[in-house]
Structure formats: C-alpha cells, structure tokens
mmCIF file of C-alpha atoms and ligand atoms in Angstrom:
data_model
loop_
_atom_site.group_PDB
_atom_site.id
_atom_site.type_symbol
_atom_site.label_atom_id
_atom_site.label_comp_id
_atom_site.label_asym_id
_atom_site.label_seq_id
_atom_site.Cartn_x
_atom_site.Cartn_y
_atom_site.Cartn_z
ATOM 1 C CA UNK A 1 14.343 25.107 -8.410
ATOM 2 C CA UNK A 2 14.740 21.419 -8.534
ATOM 3 C CA UNK A 3 12.115 20.594 -5.904
ATOM 4 C CA UNK A 4 13.130 17.212 -4.400
ATOM 5 C CA UNK A 5 11.270 16.447 -1.513
ATOM 6 C CA UNK A 6 8.453 14.099 -1.172
ATOM 7 C CA UNK A 7 5.410 16.111 -2.039
ATOM 8 C CA UNK A 8 4.622 18.836 -3.289
ATOM 9 C CA UNK A 9 6.360 17.875 -6.183
ATOM 10 C CA UNK A 10 7.112 20.142 -9.308
ATOM 11 C CA UNK A 11 3.477 20.156 -10.953
ATOM 12 C CA UNK A 12 4.053 20.417 -15.210
ATOM 13 C CA UNK A 13 2.697 24.290 -16.503
ATOM 14 C CA UNK A 14 -0.065 22.500 -18.407
ATOM 15 C CA UNK A 15 -1.796 20.964 -15.340
ATOM 16 C CA UNK A 16 -0.922 24.145 -13.334
ATOM 17 C CA UNK A 17 -2.438 26.306 -15.910
ATOM 18 C CA UNK A 18 -5.613 24.610 -16.153
ATOM 19 C CA UNK A 19 -6.063 25.440 -12.075
ATOM 20 C CA UNK A 20 -6.580 29.181 -13.836
ATOM 21 C CA UNK A 21 -10.148 28.180 -15.529
ATOM 22 C CA UNK A 22 -12.920 30.564 -14.308
ATOM 23 C CA UNK A 23 -15.095 28.844 -11.463
ATOM 24 C CA UNK A 24 -18.050 27.258 -12.107
ATOM 25 C CA UNK A 25 -21.216 26.017 -10.059
ATOM 26 C CA UNK A 26 -20.548 23.397 -8.269
ATOM 27 C CA UNK A 27 -23.809 21.805 -8.182
ATOM 28 C CA UNK A 28 -24.348 22.665 -12.093
ATOM 29 C CA UNK A 29 -24.126 20.160 -15.337
ATOM 30 C CA UNK A 30 -20.223 20.986 -16.108
ATOM 31 C CA UNK A 31 -19.284 20.104 -12.577
ATOM 32 C CA UNK A 32 -21.261 16.672 -12.768
ATOM 33 C CA UNK A 33 -19.770 15.780 -15.907
ATOM 34 C CA UNK A 34 -15.613 16.793 -14.600
ATOM 35 C CA UNK A 35 -16.826 15.005 -11.630
ATOM 36 C CA UNK A 36 -18.228 11.654 -13.273
ATOM 37 C CA UNK A 37 -14.962 11.477 -15.421
ATOM 38 C CA UNK A 38 -12.326 11.888 -13.030
ATOM 39 C CA UNK A 39 -14.122 9.332 -10.696
ATOM 40 C CA UNK A 40 -13.851 6.978 -13.504
ATOM 41 C CA UNK A 41 -10.420 8.157 -14.235
ATOM 42 C CA UNK A 42 -9.308 7.812 -10.817
ATOM 43 C CA UNK A 43 -10.891 4.119 -10.327
ATOM 44 C CA UNK A 44 -8.692 3.126 -13.222
ATOM 45 C CA UNK A 45 -5.711 4.093 -11.460
ATOM 46 C CA UNK A 46 -6.431 2.719 -8.317
ATOM 47 C CA UNK A 47 -7.296 -0.304 -10.285
ATOM 48 C CA UNK A 48 -10.797 -1.082 -8.475
ATOM 49 C CA UNK A 49 -14.205 -1.176 -9.357
ATOM 50 C CA UNK A 50 -14.634 0.127 -5.676
ATOM 51 C CA UNK A 51 -16.676 2.905 -4.882
ATOM 52 C CA UNK A 52 -13.953 5.766 -5.148
ATOM 53 C CA UNK A 53 -14.280 9.590 -3.481
ATOM 54 C CA UNK A 54 -12.983 12.767 -3.819
ATOM 55 C CA UNK A 55 -12.466 15.033 -0.701
ATOM 56 C CA UNK A 56 -10.709 18.614 -0.566
ATOM 57 C CA UNK A 57 -8.303 17.391 2.404
ATOM 58 C CA UNK A 58 -4.942 16.581 2.956
ATOM 59 C CA UNK A 59 -3.730 12.909 3.423
ATOM 60 C CA UNK A 60 -3.949 13.225 7.379
ATOM 61 C CA UNK A 61 -7.498 13.953 6.434
ATOM 62 C CA UNK A 62 -8.504 10.927 4.067
ATOM 63 C CA UNK A 63 -6.737 8.827 7.065
ATOM 64 C CA UNK A 64 -8.907 9.980 9.433
ATOM 65 C CA UNK A 65 -11.766 9.495 6.904
ATOM 66 C CA UNK A 66 -10.769 5.722 6.247
ATOM 67 C CA UNK A 67 -10.635 5.033 10.108
ATOM 68 C CA UNK A 68 -14.100 7.070 11.362
ATOM 69 C CA UNK A 69 -16.051 5.591 8.430
ATOM 70 C CA UNK A 70 -15.257 2.240 9.152
ATOM 71 C CA UNK A 71 -14.655 1.714 13.402
ATOM 72 C CA UNK A 72 -16.170 2.429 16.396
ATOM 73 C CA UNK A 73 -14.631 3.292 19.967
ATOM 74 C CA UNK A 74 -13.840 0.148 21.427
ATOM 75 C CA UNK A 75 -13.041 -1.433 18.315
ATOM 76 C CA UNK A 76 -9.420 -3.827 18.288
ATOM 77 C CA UNK A 77 -7.107 -2.412 15.671
ATOM 78 C CA UNK A 78 -3.578 -3.544 14.680
ATOM 79 C CA UNK A 79 -1.503 -0.676 13.514
ATOM 80 C CA UNK A 80 1.739 -2.348 11.580
ATOM 81 C CA UNK A 81 3.811 0.612 11.307
ATOM 82 C CA UNK A 82 7.173 1.368 9.993
ATOM 83 C CA UNK A 83 7.339 4.714 10.261
ATOM 84 C CA UNK A 84 5.998 8.139 11.347
ATOM 85 C CA UNK A 85 3.228 7.977 8.825
ATOM 86 C CA UNK A 86 2.579 4.526 10.181
ATOM 87 C CA UNK A 87 2.410 5.747 13.665
ATOM 88 C CA UNK A 88 -0.041 8.428 12.674
ATOM 89 C CA UNK A 89 -2.362 6.057 11.451
ATOM 90 C CA UNK A 90 -2.556 4.176 14.943
ATOM 91 C CA UNK A 91 -2.402 7.786 16.735
ATOM 92 C CA UNK A 92 -6.028 8.736 14.501
ATOM 93 C CA UNK A 93 -7.815 5.435 15.551
ATOM 94 C CA UNK A 94 -6.966 5.639 19.254
ATOM 95 C CA UNK A 95 -7.330 9.331 19.411
ATOM 96 C CA UNK A 96 -11.146 8.049 18.153
ATOM 97 C CA UNK A 97 -11.263 5.543 20.798
ATOM 98 C CA UNK A 98 -10.012 2.592 18.938
ATOM 99 C CA UNK A 99 -7.876 0.056 21.168
ATOM 100 C CA UNK A 100 -4.741 0.159 19.204
ATOM 101 C CA UNK A 101 -2.395 -2.780 19.088
ATOM 102 C CA UNK A 102 1.206 -1.343 17.783
ATOM 103 C CA UNK A 103 3.157 -3.551 15.720
ATOM 104 C CA UNK A 104 6.215 -1.468 15.190
ATOM 105 C CA UNK A 105 9.195 -2.644 12.669
ATOM 106 C CA UNK A 106 12.832 -0.945 12.563
ATOM 107 C CA UNK A 107 13.294 1.987 10.749
ATOM 108 C CA UNK A 108 14.355 1.320 7.119
ATOM 109 C CA UNK A 109 12.784 -1.979 6.913
ATOM 110 C CA UNK A 110 9.112 -2.969 5.910
ATOM 111 C CA UNK A 111 6.306 -4.757 7.982
ATOM 112 C CA UNK A 112 7.395 -8.588 8.190
ATOM 113 C CA UNK A 113 4.410 -10.705 6.888
ATOM 114 C CA UNK A 114 5.216 -13.736 9.332
ATOM 115 C CA UNK A 115 5.208 -11.409 12.183
ATOM 116 C CA UNK A 116 1.781 -9.561 11.453
ATOM 117 C CA UNK A 117 0.665 -13.438 10.747
ATOM 118 C CA UNK A 118 1.550 -14.250 14.395
ATOM 119 C CA UNK A 119 0.340 -11.000 15.528
ATOM 120 C CA UNK A 120 -3.073 -11.655 14.158
ATOM 121 C CA UNK A 121 -3.511 -15.283 15.414
ATOM 122 C CA UNK A 122 -2.518 -13.840 18.819
ATOM 123 C CA UNK A 123 -5.166 -11.066 18.778
ATOM 124 C CA UNK A 124 -8.561 -12.854 17.422
ATOM 125 C CA UNK A 125 -10.204 -9.989 18.123
ATOM 126 C CA UNK A 126 -8.763 -7.561 15.851
ATOM 127 C CA UNK A 127 -11.225 -5.702 13.281
ATOM 128 C CA UNK A 128 -8.871 -3.967 11.381
ATOM 129 C CA UNK A 129 -5.587 -3.343 9.693
ATOM 130 C CA UNK A 130 -3.783 -0.343 9.368
ATOM 131 C CA UNK A 131 -0.837 0.176 7.385
ATOM 132 C CA UNK A 132 0.954 2.670 5.037
ATOM 133 C CA UNK A 133 2.066 1.264 1.554
ATOM 134 C CA UNK A 134 4.777 3.539 1.031
ATOM 135 C CA UNK A 135 6.430 4.894 3.983
ATOM 136 C CA UNK A 136 7.536 8.257 3.098
ATOM 137 C CA UNK A 137 9.432 8.776 6.372
ATOM 138 C CA UNK A 138 11.965 6.402 5.556
ATOM 139 C CA UNK A 139 11.527 5.190 2.162
ATOM 140 C CA UNK A 140 10.132 2.074 2.382
ATOM 141 C CA UNK A 141 7.423 0.425 0.024
ATOM 142 C CA UNK A 142 5.707 -2.372 2.299
ATOM 143 C CA UNK A 143 5.034 -5.765 0.538
ATOM 144 C CA UNK A 144 1.112 -4.788 0.031
ATOM 145 C CA UNK A 145 -0.097 -7.844 -1.903
ATOM 146 C CA UNK A 146 1.445 -10.128 0.905
ATOM 147 C CA UNK A 147 -0.147 -8.170 3.847
ATOM 148 C CA UNK A 148 -3.517 -8.336 2.166
ATOM 149 C CA UNK A 149 -2.990 -12.269 1.554
ATOM 150 C CA UNK A 150 -3.066 -12.830 5.236
ATOM 151 C CA UNK A 151 -5.350 -9.845 6.322
ATOM 152 C CA UNK A 152 -8.068 -10.577 3.935
ATOM 153 C CA UNK A 153 -7.197 -14.527 2.753
ATOM 154 C CA UNK A 154 -6.149 -15.589 5.926
ATOM 155 C CA UNK A 155 -8.017 -13.950 8.877
ATOM 156 C CA UNK A 156 -10.814 -12.203 6.848
ATOM 157 C CA UNK A 157 -9.733 -8.997 8.378
ATOM 158 C CA UNK A 158 -10.635 -4.860 7.450
ATOM 159 C CA UNK A 159 -7.653 -3.670 5.151
ATOM 160 C CA UNK A 160 -7.222 0.295 5.529
ATOM 161 C CA UNK A 161 -3.994 1.664 3.708
ATOM 162 C CA UNK A 162 -2.276 4.696 3.224
ATOM 163 C CA UNK A 163 -1.029 4.723 -0.437
ATOM 164 C CA UNK A 164 -0.711 8.454 -0.330
ATOM 165 C CA UNK A 165 2.866 8.277 -1.718
ATOM 166 C CA UNK A 166 2.221 5.116 -3.606
ATOM 167 C CA UNK A 167 -0.891 5.358 -5.805
ATOM 168 C CA UNK A 168 -0.337 6.338 -9.326
ATOM 169 C CA UNK A 169 3.004 5.877 -9.029
ATOM 170 C CA UNK A 170 4.138 2.211 -7.308
ATOM 171 C CA UNK A 171 1.591 -0.594 -8.403
ATOM 172 C CA UNK A 172 -1.685 -0.807 -5.848
ATOM 173 C CA UNK A 173 -4.061 -3.285 -7.228
ATOM 174 C CA UNK A 174 -6.918 -2.153 -5.121
ATOM 175 C CA UNK A 175 -9.380 -4.771 -6.123
ATOM 176 C CA UNK A 176 -6.901 -7.959 -6.825
ATOM 177 C CA UNK A 177 -5.426 -7.459 -3.824
ATOM 178 C CA UNK A 178 -8.699 -6.841 -1.770
ATOM 179 C CA UNK A 179 -7.961 -3.563 -0.169
ATOM 180 C CA UNK A 180 -10.739 -2.271 1.509
ATOM 181 C CA UNK A 181 -9.984 1.485 1.766
ATOM 182 C CA UNK A 182 -6.992 2.898 0.031
ATOM 183 C CA UNK A 183 -6.461 6.281 0.550
ATOM 184 C CA UNK A 184 -4.432 8.855 -1.363
ATOM 185 C CA UNK A 185 -3.342 12.679 -1.854
ATOM 186 C CA UNK A 186 -3.276 15.051 -4.888
ATOM 187 C CA UNK A 187 0.348 16.321 -4.240
ATOM 188 C CA UNK A 188 2.155 13.188 -4.569
ATOM 189 C CA UNK A 189 2.821 11.172 -7.935
ATOM 190 C CA UNK A 190 -0.584 12.715 -9.118
ATOM 191 C CA UNK A 191 1.560 15.665 -10.174
ATOM 192 C CA UNK A 192 -0.980 18.023 -8.624
ATOM 193 C CA UNK A 193 -0.806 20.565 -5.922
ATOM 194 C CA UNK A 194 -1.815 19.784 -2.217
ATOM 195 C CA UNK A 195 -5.517 19.957 -1.711
ATOM 196 C CA UNK A 196 -7.686 17.111 -2.742
ATOM 197 C CA UNK A 197 -7.203 13.286 -1.326
ATOM 198 C CA UNK A 198 -8.746 10.218 -2.993
ATOM 199 C CA UNK A 199 -9.943 7.229 -1.461
ATOM 200 C CA UNK A 200 -11.420 3.959 -2.515
ATOM 201 C CA UNK A 201 -14.262 2.092 -0.177
ATOM 202 C CA UNK A 202 -15.144 -1.442 -0.768
ATOM 203 C CA UNK A 203 -18.120 -3.246 0.085
ATOM 204 C CA UNK A 204 -16.911 -4.672 2.707
ATOM 205 C CA UNK A 205 -15.911 -1.108 3.926
ATOM 206 C CA UNK A 206 -19.566 -0.293 3.642
ATOM 207 C CA UNK A 207 -20.706 -3.130 5.937
ATOM 208 C CA UNK A 208 -18.466 -1.619 8.526
ATOM 209 C CA UNK A 209 -19.649 1.519 7.846
ATOM 210 C CA UNK A 210 -23.100 0.723 8.896
ATOM 211 C CA UNK A 211 -22.081 -0.472 12.322
ATOM 212 C CA UNK A 212 -19.383 2.302 12.605
ATOM 213 C CA UNK A 213 -20.075 4.818 15.684
ATOM 214 C CA UNK A 214 -17.285 7.067 15.131
ATOM 215 C CA UNK A 215 -18.107 10.724 15.182
ATOM 216 C CA UNK A 216 -17.948 11.785 11.728
ATOM 217 C CA UNK A 217 -19.492 14.857 9.577
ATOM 218 C CA UNK A 218 -17.381 16.415 7.215
ATOM 219 C CA UNK A 219 -15.844 13.124 6.537
ATOM 220 C CA UNK A 220 -19.102 10.959 6.652
ATOM 221 C CA UNK A 221 -18.638 8.783 3.336
ATOM 222 C CA UNK A 222 -22.531 8.083 3.276
ATOM 223 C CA UNK A 223 -22.912 11.849 2.352
ATOM 224 C CA UNK A 224 -20.035 11.861 -0.263
ATOM 225 C CA UNK A 225 -22.151 8.702 -2.020
ATOM 226 C CA UNK A 226 -25.630 10.580 -1.330
ATOM 227 C CA UNK A 227 -24.130 13.802 -3.383
ATOM 228 C CA UNK A 228 -22.138 11.709 -6.109
ATOM 229 C CA UNK A 229 -25.237 10.113 -7.423
ATOM 230 C CA UNK A 230 -26.350 13.357 -8.461
ATOM 231 C CA UNK A 231 -23.282 14.366 -9.583
ATOM 232 C CA UNK A 232 -22.336 16.818 -6.817
ATOM 233 C CA UNK A 233 -20.218 17.086 -3.910
ATOM 234 C CA UNK A 234 -21.616 17.435 -0.585
ATOM 235 C CA UNK A 235 -19.255 20.249 0.276
ATOM 236 C CA UNK A 236 -17.549 23.406 -2.135
ATOM 237 C CA UNK A 237 -14.734 21.552 -3.558
ATOM 238 C CA UNK A 238 -11.285 22.737 -4.184
ATOM 239 C CA UNK A 239 -12.635 23.185 -8.039
ATOM 240 C CA UNK A 240 -9.132 24.773 -9.431
ATOM 241 C CA UNK A 241 -7.441 21.273 -8.503
ATOM 242 C CA UNK A 242 -10.356 19.541 -9.883
ATOM 243 C CA UNK A 243 -9.414 20.877 -13.324
ATOM 244 C CA UNK A 244 -6.164 20.091 -12.722
ATOM 245 C CA UNK A 245 -6.619 16.737 -11.743
ATOM 246 C CA UNK A 246 -8.450 16.011 -14.944
ATOM 247 C CA UNK A 247 -5.573 17.214 -16.994
ATOM 248 C CA UNK A 248 -3.296 15.041 -14.673
ATOM 249 C CA UNK A 249 -5.604 11.698 -15.284
ATOM 250 C CA UNK A 250 -5.872 11.840 -19.291
ATOM 251 C CA UNK A 251 -1.788 12.502 -19.147
ATOM 252 C CA UNK A 252 -1.434 9.181 -16.819
ATOM 253 C CA UNK A 253 -3.680 7.288 -18.658
ATOM 254 C CA UNK A 254 -2.420 8.277 -21.819
ATOM 255 C CA UNK A 255 0.780 7.414 -21.097
ATOM 256 C CA UNK A 256 -0.899 4.029 -19.669
ATOM 257 C CA UNK A 257 0.025 3.240 -15.789
ATOM 258 C CA UNK A 258 2.279 0.333 -16.287
ATOM 259 C CA UNK A 259 4.397 2.662 -18.143
ATOM 260 C CA UNK A 260 4.075 5.147 -15.319
ATOM 261 C CA UNK A 261 5.065 2.242 -12.751
ATOM 262 C CA UNK A 262 8.002 1.540 -14.684
ATOM 263 C CA UNK A 263 9.050 5.269 -15.328
ATOM 264 C CA UNK A 264 9.006 5.348 -11.339
ATOM 265 C CA UNK A 265 11.110 2.501 -10.765
ATOM 266 C CA UNK A 266 13.513 3.420 -13.583
ATOM 267 C CA UNK A 267 14.309 6.780 -12.027
ATOM 268 C CA UNK A 268 14.273 5.323 -8.331
ATOM 269 C CA UNK A 269 17.195 2.747 -9.998
ATOM 270 C CA UNK A 270 18.723 6.148 -11.194
ATOM 271 C CA UNK A 271 18.770 7.820 -7.934
ATOM 272 C CA UNK A 272 20.104 4.715 -6.023
ATOM 273 C CA UNK A 273 22.775 4.174 -8.493
ATOM 274 C CA UNK A 274 23.780 7.683 -7.897
ATOM 275 C CA UNK A 275 23.874 7.597 -4.302
ATOM 276 C CA UNK A 276 26.109 4.558 -4.396
ATOM 277 C CA UNK A 277 28.341 5.951 -6.819
ATOM 278 C CA UNK A 278 29.453 9.021 -5.102
ATOM 279 C CA UNK A 279 30.045 6.583 -1.755
ATOM 280 C CA UNK A 280 27.113 7.217 0.256
ATOM 281 C CA UNK A 281 24.846 4.592 1.699
ATOM 282 C CA UNK A 282 21.314 3.803 1.074
ATOM 283 C CA UNK A 283 18.787 3.620 4.259
ATOM 284 C CA UNK A 284 16.292 1.746 3.434
ATOM 285 C CA UNK A 285 16.706 -2.141 2.945
ATOM 286 C CA UNK A 286 16.999 -2.800 -0.997
ATOM 287 C CA UNK A 287 14.122 -5.596 -1.055
ATOM 288 C CA UNK A 288 11.844 -2.646 0.369
ATOM 289 C CA UNK A 289 13.824 1.023 -1.036
ATOM 290 C CA UNK A 290 10.499 2.762 -2.270
ATOM 291 C CA UNK A 291 10.416 3.967 -6.034
ATOM 292 C CA UNK A 292 9.143 7.388 -4.745
ATOM 293 C CA UNK A 293 11.360 8.555 -2.292
ATOM 294 C CA UNK A 294 15.241 7.411 -1.442
ATOM 295 C CA UNK A 295 16.317 7.519 2.024
ATOM 296 C CA UNK A 296 20.056 8.182 2.344
ATOM 297 C CA UNK A 297 22.121 7.792 5.347
ATOM 298 C CA UNK A 298 24.055 10.787 6.791
ATOM 299 C CA UNK A 299 27.960 10.015 6.860
ATOM 300 C CA UNK A 300 28.727 10.601 10.942
ATOM 301 C CA UNK A 301 31.444 13.275 9.551
ATOM 302 C CA UNK A 302 28.673 15.210 7.706
ATOM 303 C CA UNK A 303 26.695 17.624 9.165
ATOM 304 C CA UNK A 304 23.576 17.071 7.526
ATOM 305 C CA UNK A 305 21.749 20.636 8.642
ATOM 306 C CA UNK A 306 24.640 22.254 6.594
ATOM 307 C CA UNK A 307 24.239 19.809 3.919
ATOM 308 C CA UNK A 308 20.458 20.427 3.231
ATOM 309 C CA UNK A 309 21.059 24.404 3.421
ATOM 310 C CA UNK A 310 24.070 24.559 1.044
ATOM 311 C CA UNK A 311 21.893 22.336 -1.531
ATOM 312 C CA UNK A 312 19.373 24.908 -1.406
ATOM 313 C CA UNK A 313 21.442 28.066 -1.329
ATOM 314 C CA UNK A 314 24.543 26.977 -3.884
ATOM 315 C CA UNK A 315 22.599 24.448 -6.069
ATOM 316 C CA UNK A 316 18.743 25.168 -5.887
ATOM 317 C CA UNK A 317 17.968 21.923 -4.925
ATOM 318 C CA UNK A 318 15.472 21.138 -2.115
ATOM 319 C CA UNK A 319 15.939 18.189 -0.334
ATOM 320 C CA UNK A 320 14.053 16.378 2.560
ATOM 321 C CA UNK A 321 15.877 15.666 6.051
ATOM 322 C CA UNK A 322 14.468 12.888 8.361
ATOM 323 C CA UNK A 323 11.733 13.109 10.430
ATOM 324 C CA UNK A 324 11.215 13.166 14.359
ATOM 325 C CA UNK A 325 14.298 9.896 15.162
ATOM 326 C CA UNK A 326 15.760 10.187 11.766
ATOM 327 C CA UNK A 327 16.494 13.955 11.835
ATOM 328 C CA UNK A 328 20.044 14.598 11.442
ATOM 329 C CA UNK A 329 20.546 10.990 10.403
ATOM 330 C CA UNK A 330 19.315 10.509 6.723
ATOM 331 C CA UNK A 331 17.961 13.036 3.997
ATOM 332 C CA UNK A 332 15.653 11.987 1.214
ATOM 333 C CA UNK A 333 15.134 12.693 -2.158
ATOM 334 C CA UNK A 334 11.628 12.875 -3.813
ATOM 335 C CA UNK A 335 11.640 11.377 -7.118
ATOM 336 C CA UNK A 336 7.413 11.024 -8.011
ATOM 337 C CA UNK A 337 5.580 12.412 -10.539
ATOM 338 C CA UNK A 338 7.523 13.437 -13.667
ATOM 339 C CA UNK A 339 11.165 13.742 -12.588
ATOM 340 C CA UNK A 340 13.804 13.479 -15.337
ATOM 341 C CA UNK A 341 17.400 11.912 -15.183
ATOM 342 C CA UNK A 342 19.114 14.983 -15.655
ATOM 343 C CA UNK A 343 17.241 16.127 -12.365
ATOM 344 C CA UNK A 344 18.450 13.328 -10.392
ATOM 345 C CA UNK A 345 22.031 13.654 -11.985
ATOM 346 C CA UNK A 346 21.868 17.229 -11.305
ATOM 347 C CA UNK A 347 21.158 16.477 -7.212
ATOM 348 C CA UNK A 348 24.094 13.576 -7.695
ATOM 349 C CA UNK A 349 26.757 15.754 -9.031
ATOM 350 C CA UNK A 350 25.823 18.856 -6.456
ATOM 351 C CA UNK A 351 25.997 16.587 -3.572
ATOM 352 C CA UNK A 352 29.055 15.110 -4.591
ATOM 353 C CA UNK A 353 30.428 18.723 -4.795
ATOM 354 C CA UNK A 354 28.742 19.975 -1.734
ATOM 355 C CA UNK A 355 29.785 16.957 0.734
ATOM 356 C CA UNK A 356 33.356 18.023 1.374
ATOM 357 C CA UNK A 357 32.534 21.269 2.278
ATOM 358 C CA UNK A 358 29.907 19.900 5.054
ATOM 359 C CA UNK A 359 32.598 18.020 7.318
ATOM 360 C CA UNK A 360 32.088 18.158 11.362
ATOM 361 C CA UNK A 361 35.054 20.036 12.267
ATOM 362 C CA UNK A 362 36.176 17.692 15.069
HETATM 363 N N1 PLP B 401 0.937 9.437 5.169
HETATM 364 C C1 PLP B 401 1.938 9.355 4.045
HETATM 365 C C2 PLP B 401 2.549 7.860 3.362
HETATM 366 C C3 PLP B 401 2.272 10.719 3.718
HETATM 367 O O1 PLP B 401 3.647 10.429 2.711
HETATM 368 C C4 PLP B 401 1.900 11.713 3.701
HETATM 369 C C5 PLP B 401 2.614 13.263 3.405
HETATM 370 O O2 PLP B 401 3.850 13.426 3.225
HETATM 371 C C6 PLP B 401 0.827 11.592 4.635
HETATM 372 C C7 PLP B 401 0.539 10.673 5.010
HETATM 373 C C8 PLP B 401 0.110 12.877 5.273
HETATM 374 O O3 PLP B 401 -0.374 13.747 4.437
HETATM 375 P P1 PLP B 401 -0.542 15.155 4.682
HETATM 376 O O4 PLP B 401 0.916 16.103 4.832
HETATM 377 O O5 PLP B 401 -0.959 15.814 2.991
HETATM 378 O O6 PLP B 401 -1.482 15.499 5.684
#
C-alpha cells in the first residue's frame, strides 16, 4: 500500500521492528539513558537549547499542553489561522477561557506578516500569538521567521507554534527565531507511529508558566521537568515508540538535518511538477506551498470522492481528501518522512489513469 496521507506515514521496517523490543522499567537506569539520549537528539532537530519534553499524546494533546502551560483564563490571545488546525489552536485556548482574537486568512494562502503586525498594533493587550507553522489541511507553510520577527522582536509577545507537520521535515530554527513553545507529534516527519509528542519550552515560556492559571494535571510541564531531572517520565510512556524514536533520530541525525530538509523540498517539487504535468492545479499559493503535503484542486467536472476511492481500490494508493469546507474541493498528497520518487511517480501516473473514469455525469 502506498500510504500518501499527511500522517500517519509509512514507517521504515527497521524503525517499526524496534517496537518489538521487550518492555523495561520506565523508572530504571536503562530508561533514563534512553530518555536522556532521545531528548538530546530531539533538541538537535528542533535546533534548540531550550527545555524539551516528551509526552505520550497526539498532536492535539501537545497543542493543549502548549496553551495550558503558558496562559490563564482571561488572557488575550491572537490566533493567526489559515486552516483547520489553526482554528483548532484558537478553539483550545478559548475553551480554557482565553479571550481569543481570530486573524483568519484565505485557505491556500499563508499568514500575511503586515496584517499580523497591524493586528498586534491594534491589540496591545495581546499576551500570546498562536500559529501553525505547516497547515496540513491546506498544504501551506506559514512564513515562521517573519512571524517570529514581528511577534518577538517588534512586540515581545509569547509565540506558541504548532510545528506538528513541519519539525523534522521543514527547517524550524527554534532558538534563532525565538519560538517560545514548539509542538510536534511522532506520526509526521519523524517516521514513527502515532503516540508521542514533543514540545520545546523557552525561559520566557517558563516565566509565563509561573503565572499560568489554566487547569492542568497530565500536561503540567513542571511535572515533566521534575521527573526529567531523575531520568523519568511523570507517567507511563509509550515505551515501544520510545525505542523507535531512538532509531529514527539516529537515522535523521546521521543523514544530517539539512539533507533531510533538502530531501523534503526535492520530493515536494517532484510532486508539484508531477501534478502540473497531468493538467491538475495546485491549491496552495506557490510561495507558501508545503514541502510535507501537497494540496491539489479537484477539477469541477471530477467526482473527488470517486477519485480517492478508485485510487485506493485500483492502485492501492491512499490519498487524503479536503477537510471541512474543503471537502470535495481538494485532495492532499503526503510526502513526509521517507518518500521515494517512485512512490510519487506512481501517484501521478495512477491519477492520470484514474481521472477520466471519475467525470461527473452531466
Ligand atoms: N496540527 C497539525 C498541523 C496537524 O497536521 C495535525 C494532525 O494532522 C494536528 C495538529 C492534530 O494532531 P493529532 O491528530 O495527532 O491530534
């Protein structure tokens, strides 16, 4: 099966096999060694010297952790959104009692830095800005460096970043650009099964944590810090995925993170060119097109549902449809982690063969 959704992604066999290692005591010395090693490796990929924590959670869990560890009910928060996950980030903050100002941009476009600047000028009470680096629902990578320059250098606000489908695949210079919290999850570019999430936490985020009054128990990062000091997690971790993480990180660091980023750019270019070569139109603006997921417009005369079903049934290729308002309007091809040119060529060729059978009857 050619699983081409933007996570979970195909996991290489050697990484998958590591999951079958026997269980160990998560409060023993073997685990402490593993935890310290993978934490060190993760910091290298996050390009950070900030604290970094491993949570047993999905991406949404770590988004929640980013919010509840830094904010209080009543805090003014600016949520810059370009899609479903941006909206979700704001919604979580709102459910926990933050006053969320939404700054929404059209699907397929990125956060416009000037509009963000003006919005922060107009709202001096904003405490934190929430942004998704790579908006998986539309295949858009937001200009994170420019956003950070404005949020941190010009306005000195907290910057909370959902890097779930970017960290490890698309450069995120956490310290260099000054992200306070960066969150990601294992089922994306890390080449791992779902179940673990990673979060970096800056000194400024720790300052915010001191005054943060949002309720938290499982996600209270102070607990993770206390236990990390003794080489333990506060709660039972997804041990099997920790074994795999160790192997995956070694693979990523051996290849070199710059090479990994370049490989993602190359495969994204192959995908974009392939799509155009068969007469289909890309959905995301070219200047913000993602290197981990490509969104494609479904032509008006094509039945999008039928296309996805036929690709699965006839070619064993699993594509992602559009989410919410984009359902039936776009489909998405995931190319994070290890994805070969042959796998993408297979997608393009199969799409080309399948499209004529999926015409809507007039
Ligand atoms: N944020 C982004 C950018 C994502 O791509 C996803 C998952 O696709 C999530 C958040 C939510 O992650 P999860 O489904 O693991 O909770």
